[in-house]
Amino acid sequence: CRDYGLLAAVSGEYKGRVILPYTVGRNVVSWTGRAIGESSLRYFDLSKEASIVSPKNTLYNFNCTRRGGKVLLVCEGPFDAIKLDFYSKKHGIRSVALSTNSITDEQTYLLEEVSVNFERVLMVMDNGNSVGVIDSMKLKEKLAQIHNIGFTNVPIQFKDGGEMPPKAVDNFVRGLL
């Protein structure tokens, strides 16, 4: 919780959610609330009007990109990024999230900017995504200017990085090195 600034909402509009802050430098620019229990809405973002920067115009865990490393993993969701980042940073592998399975121009520019801090940048999209092929083609087109970009999947038995147990994350990232 301390590493990622996580909070829990016990009352109010975000009740029953883990609060995931989006930070740039020392500034919280927005947040999203992830439902812990049953909910019709899994993620609930702070409104664009109330955000300094909307979650879709930045990357979750963006601050980890400044120091660089061997590989930057770009996931769909913040929970995926937290799980992969926490267990892989000891290997020089860091993780950020797009907050959906698509990418905005602003996120593309951010990835292009920080790609020089890493030997490789790998897009890690969720398994079982019915529009995955189309999304993958769109992503490849948008990210073509990043010279060290690549694509990979988590092992097929897992839906996404957030579902992987620690040992599976360790095996996965070791395979990337």
CSV table of C-alpha atoms in Angstrom, one decimal, residues 29-146:
chain,number,residue,atom,x,y,z
A,29,VAL,CA,-3.3,14.2,-10.7
A,30,SER,CA,-6.3,11.8,-10.6
A,31,TRP,CA,-7.4,8.5,-9.1
A,32,THR,CA,-9.6,5.5,-9.8
A,33,GLY,CA,-11.5,3.4,-7.4
A,34,ARG,CA,-11.4,-0.4,-7.9
A,35,ALA,CA,-14.4,-2.3,-6.5
A,36,ILE,CA,-13.4,-5.0,-4.0
A,37,GLY,CA,-16.7,-6.8,-3.9
A,38,GLU,CA,-19.7,-7.1,-6.3
A,39,SER,CA,-20.3,-4.0,-8.3
A,40,SER,CA,-21.8,-3.1,-11.6
A,41,LEU,CA,-18.8,-0.8,-12.2
A,42,ARG,CA,-15.4,-2.4,-11.6
A,43,TYR,CA,-13.4,0.9,-11.9
A,44,PHE,CA,-14.8,4.3,-11.0
A,45,ASP,CA,-12.5,7.2,-12.1
A,46,LEU,CA,-12.4,10.7,-10.7
A,47,SER,CA,-14.2,12.9,-13.2
A,48,LYS,CA,-12.2,14.6,-15.9
A,49,GLU,CA,-13.3,18.0,-14.6
A,50,ALA,CA,-12.0,17.2,-11.1
A,51,SER,CA,-8.8,15.6,-12.3
A,52,ILE,CA,-5.6,17.6,-13.1
A,53,VAL,CA,-4.9,15.0,-15.7
A,54,SER,CA,-7.4,12.3,-16.6
A,55,PRO,CA,-6.4,8.7,-16.1
A,56,LYS,CA,-6.7,8.1,-19.8
A,57,ASN,CA,-4.2,10.9,-20.5
A,58,THR,CA,-1.4,9.5,-18.3
A,59,LEU,CA,-0.1,6.1,-17.2
A,60,TYR,CA,-0.8,4.4,-13.9
A,61,ASN,CA,2.5,4.1,-12.0
A,62,PHE,CA,4.1,6.6,-14.4
A,63,ASN,CA,6.8,7.7,-11.8
A,64,CYS,CA,8.5,4.3,-12.0
A,65,THR,CA,9.6,5.1,-15.6
A,66,ARG,CA,11.9,8.0,-14.7
A,67,ARG,CA,14.7,5.8,-13.4
A,68,GLY,CA,14.4,3.3,-16.3
A,69,GLY,CA,15.5,-0.3,-16.3
A,70,LYS,CA,15.7,-3.3,-18.5
A,71,VAL,CA,12.1,-3.6,-19.6
A,72,LEU,CA,8.9,-1.5,-19.2
A,73,LEU,CA,5.8,-3.6,-19.2
A,74,VAL,CA,2.6,-1.7,-20.3
A,75,CYS,CA,-0.5,-3.4,-19.0
A,76,GLU,CA,-4.2,-2.7,-19.4
A,77,GLY,CA,-5.2,-2.3,-15.8
A,78,PRO,CA,-3.7,-0.7,-12.6
A,79,PHE,CA,-4.0,-4.0,-10.6
A,80,ASP,CA,-2.0,-5.8,-13.4
A,81,ALA,CA,0.6,-3.1,-13.2
A,82,ILE,CA,0.9,-3.2,-9.5
A,83,LYS,CA,1.3,-7.0,-9.4
A,84,LEU,CA,3.8,-7.2,-12.2
A,85,ASP,CA,5.8,-4.1,-10.9
A,86,PHE,CA,5.9,-5.3,-7.3
A,87,TYR,CA,7.4,-8.7,-8.1
A,88,SER,CA,9.5,-7.7,-11.1
A,89,LYS,CA,11.3,-4.4,-10.1
A,90,LYS,CA,14.1,-6.4,-8.4
A,91,HIS,CA,14.9,-7.7,-11.9
A,92,GLY,CA,15.0,-4.2,-13.5
A,93,ILE,CA,11.5,-4.6,-14.9
A,94,ARG,CA,8.9,-1.9,-14.2
A,95,SER,CA,5.2,-1.8,-15.1
A,96,VAL,CA,2.6,0.9,-16.0
A,97,ALA,CA,-1.0,0.7,-17.0
A,98,LEU,CA,-3.1,2.3,-19.8
A,99,SER,CA,-6.4,1.9,-17.7
A,100,THR,CA,-8.1,0.2,-20.7
A,101,ASN,CA,-7.3,-1.9,-23.7
A,102,SER,CA,-6.8,1.1,-25.9
A,103,ILE,CA,-4.2,3.9,-25.9
A,104,THR,CA,-4.7,7.6,-26.3
A,105,ASP,CA,-2.3,10.0,-28.1
A,106,GLU,CA,-1.2,11.4,-24.8
A,107,GLN,CA,-0.2,7.9,-23.5
A,108,THR,CA,1.6,7.2,-26.8
A,109,TYR,CA,3.6,10.4,-26.3
A,110,LEU,CA,4.4,9.5,-22.7
A,111,LEU,CA,5.6,6.0,-23.8
A,112,GLU,CA,7.7,7.4,-26.5
A,113,GLU,CA,9.3,9.9,-24.1
A,114,VAL,CA,10.2,7.2,-21.5
A,115,SER,CA,11.1,4.4,-23.9
A,116,VAL,CA,14.7,5.8,-24.0
A,117,ASN,CA,15.0,4.9,-20.3
A,118,PHE,CA,14.5,1.1,-21.0
A,119,GLU,CA,16.2,-1.5,-23.2
A,120,ARG,CA,12.7,-2.7,-24.2
A,121,VAL,CA,9.1,-1.7,-23.9
A,122,LEU,CA,6.6,-4.6,-24.0
A,123,MET,CA,2.8,-4.3,-24.4
A,124,VAL,CA,1.2,-6.9,-22.2
A,125,MET,CA,-2.5,-7.2,-23.1
A,126,ASP,CA,-5.1,-9.4,-21.3
A,127,ASN,CA,-5.6,-12.9,-22.6
A,128,GLY,CA,-9.1,-13.8,-23.9
A,129,ASN,CA,-9.9,-10.3,-25.2
A,130,SER,CA,-12.3,-10.9,-28.1
A,131,VAL,CA,-11.2,-7.7,-29.9
A,132,GLY,CA,-7.5,-8.4,-29.1
A,133,VAL,CA,-6.4,-8.8,-32.7
A,134,ILE,CA,-7.9,-5.5,-33.8
A,135,ASP,CA,-6.7,-3.7,-30.7
A,136,SER,CA,-3.2,-5.2,-31.2
A,137,MET,CA,-3.1,-3.9,-34.8
A,138,LYS,CA,-4.2,-0.4,-33.7
A,139,LEU,CA,-1.6,-0.4,-30.9
A,140,LYS,CA,1.2,-1.5,-33.2
A,141,GLU,CA,0.3,1.3,-35.7
A,142,LYS,CA,0.1,4.0,-32.9
A,143,LEU,CA,3.4,2.8,-31.3
A,144,ALA,CA,5.4,2.3,-34.5
A,145,GLN,CA,7.7,5.2,-33.8
A,146,ILE,CA,9.0,3.6,-30.5
